[in-house]
Coordinates of C-alpha atoms in Angstrom, one line a residue:
X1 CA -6.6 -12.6 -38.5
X2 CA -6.1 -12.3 -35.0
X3 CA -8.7 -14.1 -32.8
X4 CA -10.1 -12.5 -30.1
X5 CA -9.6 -14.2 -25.9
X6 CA -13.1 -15.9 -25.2
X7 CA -14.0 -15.4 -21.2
X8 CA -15.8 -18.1 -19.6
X9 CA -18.8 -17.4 -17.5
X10 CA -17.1 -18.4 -14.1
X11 CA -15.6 -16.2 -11.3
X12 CA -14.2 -17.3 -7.9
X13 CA -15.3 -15.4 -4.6
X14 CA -13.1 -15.9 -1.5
X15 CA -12.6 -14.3 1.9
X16 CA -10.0 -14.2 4.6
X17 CA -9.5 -12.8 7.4
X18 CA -6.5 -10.0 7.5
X19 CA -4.4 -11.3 10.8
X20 CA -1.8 -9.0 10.2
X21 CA -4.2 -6.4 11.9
X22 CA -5.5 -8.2 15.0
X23 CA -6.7 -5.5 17.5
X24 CA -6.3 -5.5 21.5
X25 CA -9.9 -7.6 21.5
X26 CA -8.3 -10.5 19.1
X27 CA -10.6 -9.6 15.8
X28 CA -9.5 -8.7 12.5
X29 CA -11.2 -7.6 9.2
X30 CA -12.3 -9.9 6.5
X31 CA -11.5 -9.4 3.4
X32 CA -13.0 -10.8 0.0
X33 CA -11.2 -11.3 -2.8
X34 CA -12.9 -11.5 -6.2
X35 CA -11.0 -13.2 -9.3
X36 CA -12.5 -13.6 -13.2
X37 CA -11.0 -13.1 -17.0
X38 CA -7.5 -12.5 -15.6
X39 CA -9.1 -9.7 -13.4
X40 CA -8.8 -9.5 -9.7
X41 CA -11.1 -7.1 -7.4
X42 CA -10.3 -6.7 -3.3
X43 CA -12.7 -5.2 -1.0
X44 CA -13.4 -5.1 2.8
X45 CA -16.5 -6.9 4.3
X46 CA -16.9 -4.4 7.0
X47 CA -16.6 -7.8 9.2
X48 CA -14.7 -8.0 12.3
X49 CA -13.9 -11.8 13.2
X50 CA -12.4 -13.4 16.3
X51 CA -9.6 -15.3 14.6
X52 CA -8.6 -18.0 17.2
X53 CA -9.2 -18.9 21.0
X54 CA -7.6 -20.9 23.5
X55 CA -9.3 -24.4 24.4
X56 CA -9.4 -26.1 27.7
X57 CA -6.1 -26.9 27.9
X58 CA -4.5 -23.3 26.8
X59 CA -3.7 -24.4 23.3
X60 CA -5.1 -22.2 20.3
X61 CA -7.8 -23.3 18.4
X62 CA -8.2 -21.4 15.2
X63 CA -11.9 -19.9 14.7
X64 CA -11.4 -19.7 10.6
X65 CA -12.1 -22.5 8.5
X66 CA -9.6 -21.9 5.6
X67 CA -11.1 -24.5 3.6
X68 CA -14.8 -23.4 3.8
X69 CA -13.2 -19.7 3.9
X70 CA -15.9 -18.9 7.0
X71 CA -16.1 -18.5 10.8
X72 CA -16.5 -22.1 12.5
X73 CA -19.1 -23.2 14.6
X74 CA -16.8 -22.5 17.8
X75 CA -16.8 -18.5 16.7
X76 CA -19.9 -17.0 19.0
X77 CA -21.1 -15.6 16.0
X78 CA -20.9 -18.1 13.7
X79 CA -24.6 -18.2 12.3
X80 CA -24.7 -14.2 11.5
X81 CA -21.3 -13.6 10.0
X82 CA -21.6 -16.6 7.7
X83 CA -24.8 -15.6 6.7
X84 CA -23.8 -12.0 6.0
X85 CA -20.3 -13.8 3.9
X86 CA -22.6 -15.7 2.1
X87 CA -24.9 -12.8 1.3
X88 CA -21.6 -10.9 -0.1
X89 CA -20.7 -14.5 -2.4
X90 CA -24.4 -14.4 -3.8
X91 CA -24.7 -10.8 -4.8
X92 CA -21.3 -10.6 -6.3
X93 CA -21.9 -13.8 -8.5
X94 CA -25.7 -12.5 -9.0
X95 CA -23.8 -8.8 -10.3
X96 CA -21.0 -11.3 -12.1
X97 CA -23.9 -13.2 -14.2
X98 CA -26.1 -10.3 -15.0
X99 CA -22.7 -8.6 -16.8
X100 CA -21.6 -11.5 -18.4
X101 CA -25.7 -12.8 -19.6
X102 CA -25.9 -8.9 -21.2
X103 CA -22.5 -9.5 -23.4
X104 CA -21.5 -13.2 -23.9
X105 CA -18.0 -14.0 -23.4
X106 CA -16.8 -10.3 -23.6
X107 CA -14.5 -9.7 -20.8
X108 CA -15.9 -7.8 -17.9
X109 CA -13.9 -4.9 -16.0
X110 CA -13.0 -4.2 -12.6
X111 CA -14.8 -0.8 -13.0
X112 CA -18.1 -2.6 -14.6
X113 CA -18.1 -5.2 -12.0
X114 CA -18.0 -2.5 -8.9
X115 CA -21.3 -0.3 -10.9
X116 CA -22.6 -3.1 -10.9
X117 CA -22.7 -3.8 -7.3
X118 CA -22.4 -0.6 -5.6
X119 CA -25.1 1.2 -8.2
X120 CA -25.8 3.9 -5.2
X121 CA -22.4 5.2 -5.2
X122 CA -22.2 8.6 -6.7
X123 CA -22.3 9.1 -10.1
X124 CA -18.5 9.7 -11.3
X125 CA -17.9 13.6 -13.2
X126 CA -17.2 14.1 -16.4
X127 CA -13.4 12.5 -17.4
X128 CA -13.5 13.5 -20.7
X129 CA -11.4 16.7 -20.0
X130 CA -9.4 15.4 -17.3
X131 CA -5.1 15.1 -17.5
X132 CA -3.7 12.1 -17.6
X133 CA -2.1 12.7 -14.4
X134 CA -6.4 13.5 -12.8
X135 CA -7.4 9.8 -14.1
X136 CA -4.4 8.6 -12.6
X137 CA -4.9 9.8 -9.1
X138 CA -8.8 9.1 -9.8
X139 CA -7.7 5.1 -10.3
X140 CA -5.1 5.5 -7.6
X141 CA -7.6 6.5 -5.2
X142 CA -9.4 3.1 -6.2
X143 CA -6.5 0.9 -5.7
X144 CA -5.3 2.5 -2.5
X145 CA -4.1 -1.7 -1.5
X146 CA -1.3 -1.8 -4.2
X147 CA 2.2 -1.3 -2.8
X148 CA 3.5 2.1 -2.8
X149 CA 6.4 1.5 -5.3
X150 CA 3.9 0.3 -7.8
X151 CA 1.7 3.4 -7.7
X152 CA 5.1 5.7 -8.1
X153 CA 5.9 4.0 -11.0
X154 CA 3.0 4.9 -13.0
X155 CA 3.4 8.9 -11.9
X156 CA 6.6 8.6 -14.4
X157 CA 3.9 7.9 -17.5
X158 CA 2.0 11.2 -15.8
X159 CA 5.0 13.2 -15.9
X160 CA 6.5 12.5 -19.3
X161 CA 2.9 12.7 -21.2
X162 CA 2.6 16.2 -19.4
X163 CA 6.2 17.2 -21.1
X164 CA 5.8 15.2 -24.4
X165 CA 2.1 17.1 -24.7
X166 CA 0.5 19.0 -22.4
X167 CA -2.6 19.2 -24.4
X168 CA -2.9 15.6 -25.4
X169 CA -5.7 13.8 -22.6
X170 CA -6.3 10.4 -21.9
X171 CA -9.6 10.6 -24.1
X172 CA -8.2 11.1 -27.5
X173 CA -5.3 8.5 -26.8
X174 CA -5.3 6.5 -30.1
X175 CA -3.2 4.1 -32.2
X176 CA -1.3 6.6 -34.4
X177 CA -0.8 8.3 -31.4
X178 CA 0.3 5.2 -28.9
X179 CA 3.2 4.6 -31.8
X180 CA 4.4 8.2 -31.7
X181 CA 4.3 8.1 -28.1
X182 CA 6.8 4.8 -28.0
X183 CA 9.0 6.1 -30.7
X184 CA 9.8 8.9 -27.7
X185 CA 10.4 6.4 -25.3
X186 CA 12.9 5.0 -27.5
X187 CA 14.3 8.1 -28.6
X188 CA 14.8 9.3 -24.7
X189 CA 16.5 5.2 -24.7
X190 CA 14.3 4.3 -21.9
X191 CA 14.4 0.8 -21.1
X192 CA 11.7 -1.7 -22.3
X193 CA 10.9 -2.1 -18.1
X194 CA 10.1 1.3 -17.9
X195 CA 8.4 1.3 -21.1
X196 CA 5.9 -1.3 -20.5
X197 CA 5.5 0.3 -17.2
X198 CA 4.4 3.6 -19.1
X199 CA 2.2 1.6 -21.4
X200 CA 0.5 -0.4 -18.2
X201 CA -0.3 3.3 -16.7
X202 CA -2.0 4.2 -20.2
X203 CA -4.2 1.2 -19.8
X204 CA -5.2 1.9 -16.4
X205 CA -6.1 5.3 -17.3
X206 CA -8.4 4.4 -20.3
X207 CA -9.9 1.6 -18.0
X208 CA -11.0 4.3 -16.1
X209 CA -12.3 6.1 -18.8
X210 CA -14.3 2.5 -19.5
X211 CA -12.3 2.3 -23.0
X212 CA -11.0 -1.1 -24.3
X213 CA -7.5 -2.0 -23.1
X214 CA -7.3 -5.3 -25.1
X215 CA -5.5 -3.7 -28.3
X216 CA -2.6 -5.2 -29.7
X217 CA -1.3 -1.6 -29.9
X218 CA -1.8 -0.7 -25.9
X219 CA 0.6 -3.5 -24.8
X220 CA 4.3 -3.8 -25.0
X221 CA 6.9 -6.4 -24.8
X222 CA 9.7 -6.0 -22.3
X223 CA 13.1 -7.8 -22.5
X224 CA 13.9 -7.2 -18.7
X225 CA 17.8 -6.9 -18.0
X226 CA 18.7 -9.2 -15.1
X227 CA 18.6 -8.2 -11.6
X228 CA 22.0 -8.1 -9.7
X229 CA 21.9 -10.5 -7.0
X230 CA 24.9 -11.1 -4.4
X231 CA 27.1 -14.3 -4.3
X232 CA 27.6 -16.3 -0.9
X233 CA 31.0 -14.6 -0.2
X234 CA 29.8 -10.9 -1.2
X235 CA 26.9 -11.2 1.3
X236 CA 29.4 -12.7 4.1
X237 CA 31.4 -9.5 3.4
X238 CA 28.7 -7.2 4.3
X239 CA 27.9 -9.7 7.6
X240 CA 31.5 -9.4 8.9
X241 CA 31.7 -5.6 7.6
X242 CA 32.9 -3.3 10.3
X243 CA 31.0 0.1 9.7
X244 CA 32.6 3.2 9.8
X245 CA 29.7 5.4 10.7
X246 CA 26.2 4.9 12.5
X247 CA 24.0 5.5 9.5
X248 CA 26.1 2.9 7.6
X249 CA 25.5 0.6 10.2
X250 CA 22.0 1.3 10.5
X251 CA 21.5 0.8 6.6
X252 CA 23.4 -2.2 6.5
X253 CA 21.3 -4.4 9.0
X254 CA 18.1 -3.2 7.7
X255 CA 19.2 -4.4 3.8
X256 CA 20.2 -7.6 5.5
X257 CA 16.8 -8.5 7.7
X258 CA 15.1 -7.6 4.3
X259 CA 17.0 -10.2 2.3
X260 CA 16.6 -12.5 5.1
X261 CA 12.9 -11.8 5.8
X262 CA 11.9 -11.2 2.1
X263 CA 10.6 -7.8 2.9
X264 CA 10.2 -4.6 1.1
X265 CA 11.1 -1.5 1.9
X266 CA 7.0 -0.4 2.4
X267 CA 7.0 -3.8 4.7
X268 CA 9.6 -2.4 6.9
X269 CA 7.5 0.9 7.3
X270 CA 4.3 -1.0 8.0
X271 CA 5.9 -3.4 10.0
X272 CA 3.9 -3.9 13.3
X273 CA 6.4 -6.6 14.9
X274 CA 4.2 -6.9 18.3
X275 CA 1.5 -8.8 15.7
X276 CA 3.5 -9.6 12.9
X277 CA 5.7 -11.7 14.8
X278 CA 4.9 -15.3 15.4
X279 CA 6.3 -18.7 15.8
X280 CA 6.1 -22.3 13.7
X281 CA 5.9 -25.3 14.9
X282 CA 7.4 -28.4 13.2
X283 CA 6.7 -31.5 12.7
X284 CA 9.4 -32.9 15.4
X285 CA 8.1 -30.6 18.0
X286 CA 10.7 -27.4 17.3
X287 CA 9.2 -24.1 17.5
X288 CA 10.9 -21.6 14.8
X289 CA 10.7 -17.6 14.6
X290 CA 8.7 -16.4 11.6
X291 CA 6.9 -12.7 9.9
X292 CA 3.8 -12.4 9.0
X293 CA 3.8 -10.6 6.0
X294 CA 0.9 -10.4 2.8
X295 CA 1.0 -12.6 -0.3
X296 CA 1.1 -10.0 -3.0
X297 CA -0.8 -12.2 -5.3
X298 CA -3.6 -13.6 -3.1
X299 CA -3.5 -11.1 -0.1
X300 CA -3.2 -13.9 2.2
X301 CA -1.1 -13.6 5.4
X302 CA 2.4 -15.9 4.8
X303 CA 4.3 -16.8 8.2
X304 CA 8.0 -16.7 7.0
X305 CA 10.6 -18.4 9.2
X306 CA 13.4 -16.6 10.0
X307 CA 17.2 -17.8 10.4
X308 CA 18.9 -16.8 13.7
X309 CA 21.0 -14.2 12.4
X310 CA 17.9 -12.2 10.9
X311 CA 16.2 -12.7 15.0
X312 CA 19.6 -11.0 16.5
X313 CA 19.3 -8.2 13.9
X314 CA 15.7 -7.2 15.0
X315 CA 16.7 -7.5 18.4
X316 CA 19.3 -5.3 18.0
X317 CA 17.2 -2.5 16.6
X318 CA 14.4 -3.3 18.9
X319 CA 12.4 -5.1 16.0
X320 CA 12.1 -1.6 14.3
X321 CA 14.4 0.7 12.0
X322 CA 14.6 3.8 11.2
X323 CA 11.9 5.4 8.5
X324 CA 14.8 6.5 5.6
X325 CA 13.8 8.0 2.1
X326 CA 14.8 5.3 -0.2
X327 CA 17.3 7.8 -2.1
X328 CA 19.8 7.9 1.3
X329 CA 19.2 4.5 1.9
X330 CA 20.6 3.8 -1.8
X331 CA 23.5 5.9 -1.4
X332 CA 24.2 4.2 2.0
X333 CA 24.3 0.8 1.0
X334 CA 26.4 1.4 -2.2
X335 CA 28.8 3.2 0.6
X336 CA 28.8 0.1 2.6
X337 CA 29.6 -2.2 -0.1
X338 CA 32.3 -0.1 -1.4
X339 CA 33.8 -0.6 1.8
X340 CA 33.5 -3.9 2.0
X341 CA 35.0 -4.6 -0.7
X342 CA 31.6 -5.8 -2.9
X343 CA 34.4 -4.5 -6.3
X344 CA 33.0 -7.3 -8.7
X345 CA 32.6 -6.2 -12.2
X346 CA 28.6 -6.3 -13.4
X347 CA 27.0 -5.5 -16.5
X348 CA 24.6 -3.2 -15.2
X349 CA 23.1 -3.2 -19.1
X350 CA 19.8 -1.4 -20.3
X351 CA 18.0 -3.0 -23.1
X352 CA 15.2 -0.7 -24.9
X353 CA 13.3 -1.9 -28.1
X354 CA 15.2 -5.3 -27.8
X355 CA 18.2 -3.9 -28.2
X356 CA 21.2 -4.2 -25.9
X357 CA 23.5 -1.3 -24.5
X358 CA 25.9 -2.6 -22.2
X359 CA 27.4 -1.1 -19.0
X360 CA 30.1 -2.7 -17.0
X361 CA 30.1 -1.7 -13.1
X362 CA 31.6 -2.4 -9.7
X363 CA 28.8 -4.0 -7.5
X364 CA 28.9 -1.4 -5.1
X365 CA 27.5 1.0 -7.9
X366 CA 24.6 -0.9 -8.8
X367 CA 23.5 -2.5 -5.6
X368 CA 20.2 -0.8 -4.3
X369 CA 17.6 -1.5 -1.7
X370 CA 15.8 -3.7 -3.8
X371 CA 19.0 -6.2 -4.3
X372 CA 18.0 -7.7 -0.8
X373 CA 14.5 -9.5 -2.2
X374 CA 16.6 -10.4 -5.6
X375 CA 19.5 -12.0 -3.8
X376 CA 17.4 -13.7 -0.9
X377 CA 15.8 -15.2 -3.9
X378 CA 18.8 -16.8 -6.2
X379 CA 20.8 -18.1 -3.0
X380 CA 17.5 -19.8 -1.5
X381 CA 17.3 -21.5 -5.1
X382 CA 20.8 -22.3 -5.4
X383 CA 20.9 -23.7 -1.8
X384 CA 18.1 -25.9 -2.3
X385 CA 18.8 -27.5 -5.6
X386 CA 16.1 -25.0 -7.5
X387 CA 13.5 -25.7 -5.2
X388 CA 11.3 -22.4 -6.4
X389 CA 8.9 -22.8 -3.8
X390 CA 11.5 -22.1 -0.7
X391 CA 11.9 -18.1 -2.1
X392 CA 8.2 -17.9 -3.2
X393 CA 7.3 -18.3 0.4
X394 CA 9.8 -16.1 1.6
X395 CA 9.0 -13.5 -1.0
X396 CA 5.5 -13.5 -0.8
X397 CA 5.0 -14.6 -4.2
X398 CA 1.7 -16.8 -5.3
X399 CA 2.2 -20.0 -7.0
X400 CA -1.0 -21.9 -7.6
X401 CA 0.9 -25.4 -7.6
X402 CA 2.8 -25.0 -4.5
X403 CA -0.4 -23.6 -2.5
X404 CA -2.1 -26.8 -3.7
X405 CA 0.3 -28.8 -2.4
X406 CA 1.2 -27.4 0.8
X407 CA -2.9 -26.0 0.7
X408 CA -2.9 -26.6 5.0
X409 CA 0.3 -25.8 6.2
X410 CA 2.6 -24.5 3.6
X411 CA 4.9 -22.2 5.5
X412 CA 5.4 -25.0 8.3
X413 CA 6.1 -28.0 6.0
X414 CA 8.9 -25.4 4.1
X415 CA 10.3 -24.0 7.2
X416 CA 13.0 -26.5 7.5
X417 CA 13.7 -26.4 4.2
X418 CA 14.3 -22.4 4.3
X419 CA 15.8 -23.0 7.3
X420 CA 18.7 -25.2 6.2
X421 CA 19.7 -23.2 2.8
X422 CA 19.9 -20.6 5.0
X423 CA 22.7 -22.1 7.0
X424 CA 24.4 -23.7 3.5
X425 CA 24.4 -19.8 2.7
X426 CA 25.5 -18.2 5.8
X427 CA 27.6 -21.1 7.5
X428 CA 29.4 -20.3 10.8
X429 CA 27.3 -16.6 10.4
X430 CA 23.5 -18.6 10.9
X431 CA 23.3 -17.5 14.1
X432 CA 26.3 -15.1 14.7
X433 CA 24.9 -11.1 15.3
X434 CA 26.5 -8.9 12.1
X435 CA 29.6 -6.8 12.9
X436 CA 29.2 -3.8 15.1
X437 CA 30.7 -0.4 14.4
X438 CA 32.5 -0.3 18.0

């Protein structure tokens, strides 16, 4: 008999401030962030704080405690911004307790949590009736902070439940019928990524609805095939390239400041380099070039060093490229590598319902916008003897360990470290500009 998860009655409340959208005045938003039974909720304050000032000598002094997660006393107002933080802590744990005292150790949702503390919001309409694809947009709405690719892939469940049955809606989504529905996933040979991805877009749909998402029958296993990721001398290649038109060129420096910067495509668009830009400063002194850019797990802001050759590349585009659909850019950088000769043979295989179909390709056929993040990645590991936390911090990724350890200072005690696999990876090309077309 299978036992079900017991939640503990604890949840942890934090805020920070979002420094990534300093205005002209030097204040940004804060942000808390709300985290219990494997649930996470992000909200604005609706504060505005001053996030540093400069002290008598013309050095910065930082006006958020990161510890305390508040305003210092230096901050002019200190007394009524903490008070109005603390007010936000004490009526989210007050909400938190009343949900849990009324149904002991049941997990709480998102959606029950947010009632809970907004009960003046309108009332929501009937979803009863409503398509899959209305409850999607509905829960889209409500998560407008997830990345852009993450809400597209969820539009795919929309679109095949609207083929598959027109009729069927989100309310009479059963067991009998959740089996029928995966047995046409694996008929159509879809692969068990995109398949739990359909089966995570269900969920959030009958969480809107307020039905249980805890069934053994609503989740789904996925045997991911690996990621292509470039070798040392396949990413040289594409340094020394020569390109052969001004939209390959384009395409190829923008792939390479995203593996070098960890960024995603969405990054790129948002990027605001006039406040995303910032320098590191050592421990020996040294001052180092570094992105801002958002933790996707925590939402807080990570300062990512950046190796000569990725500082050249900005300069050269003026710190901002292009806005591309992602479907050119594809078909640009698979040009470029054909042409530079990036002919390795990869088993580009899919694996649906465990089971594995193999597919042997030239690397210039499979490589893709997103190879950038997935190469920065293996290299930074394989420079640095494994050490994981060097391409979490250039990623973005959350590890609860490594923030412990480096809890103060994180990106400025790694920044070396990054630093010097990058120059194991690129050798002579660390701080040599790309190849031009002329």
């Amino acid at each position: 008999m299978q036992r079900l998860p017991v939640h503990r009655r604890k949840i942890k409340v934090s805020f920070f401030p979002r420094l990534a959208a300093i205005n002209k005045a030097g204040y940004c938003p804060v942000r808390i962030t709300m985290r219990w039974h494997n649930q996470e909720l992000l909200l604005d304050t609706g504060e505005h704080v001053m996030s540093e000032k400069k002290g008598k000598k013309g050095e910065a002094v930082s006006l958020w405690d990161k510890e305390a997660r508040r305003v210092t006393r230096d901050h002019p107002q200190h007394v009524s911004i903490n008070g109005r933080l603390n007010d936000w802590e004490r009526d989210v744990t007050d909400a938190f307790y009343d949900l849990w005292d009324a149904a002991p150790f049941e997990k709480i949702t998102k959606e029950a949590l947010h009632r809970h503390l907004f009960p003046e919001a309108e009332a929501k309409p009937d979803v009863s009736q409503q398509t899959w694809r209305e409850v999607l947009e509905d829960w889209k709405e409500k998560n407008r902070h997830l990345a852009a690719d993450s809400l597209r892939k969820y539009d795919q469940m929309a679109t095949m439940m609207e083929s598959w049955r027109p009729a069927l809606r989100p309310g009479h989504f059963g067991e009998d019928v959740a089996k029928e529905y995966l047995n046409h996933l694996l008929d159509g040979e879809l692969s068990d990524a995109a398949i739990k991805v359909h089966f995570t877009g269900i969920r959030k749909c009958l969480e809107r609805l307020g039905r249980p998402t805890d069934a053994s029958w609503l989740q789904y296993s996925a045997k991911n095939a690996p990621q292509l990721d470039l070798e040392v001398e396949e990413l040289r290649r594409l340094i020394r390239y020569r390109p052969t038109a001004s939209h390959l060129a384009e395409e190829r420096d923008r792939w390479l400041f995203q593996c070098f910067s960890g960024r995603r495509y969405e990054d790129l668009e948002k990027f605001e380099h006039s406040r995303q830009r910032t320098t590191l400063t050592l421990e020996d002194g040294r001052q180092v070039p570094a992105l801002l850019h958002v933790q996707g797990k925590t939402g807080l802001d990570a300062a990512v060093p950046l190796p000569p050759i990725a500082v050249l590349i900005g300069e050269r585009w003026n710190w901002q490229f292009p806005r591309r659909r992602e479907q050119d850019r594809n078909e640009w950088i698979k040009q470029v590598a054909k042409e530079a000769g990036l002919d390795r043979e990869w088993d580009d295989r899919l694996i649906t319902g465990g089971k594995v179909k193999h597919n042997w390709r030239p690397v210039h056929q499979v490589i893709s916008s997103h190879t950038a993040r997935h190469t920065a990645a293996t290299l930074l590991k394989q420079a640095s003897q494994n050490n994981k936390a060097l391409a979490k911090l250039v990623l973005g990724h959350a590890d609860q360990d490594v923030t412990d350890r480096y809890a103060k200072d994180k990106a400025r005690l790694l920044a070396p470290a990054v630093l010097d696999a990058w120059k194991v990876i690129l050798g002579d090309w660390y701080d040599q500009v790309p190849v031009d077309a002329s």
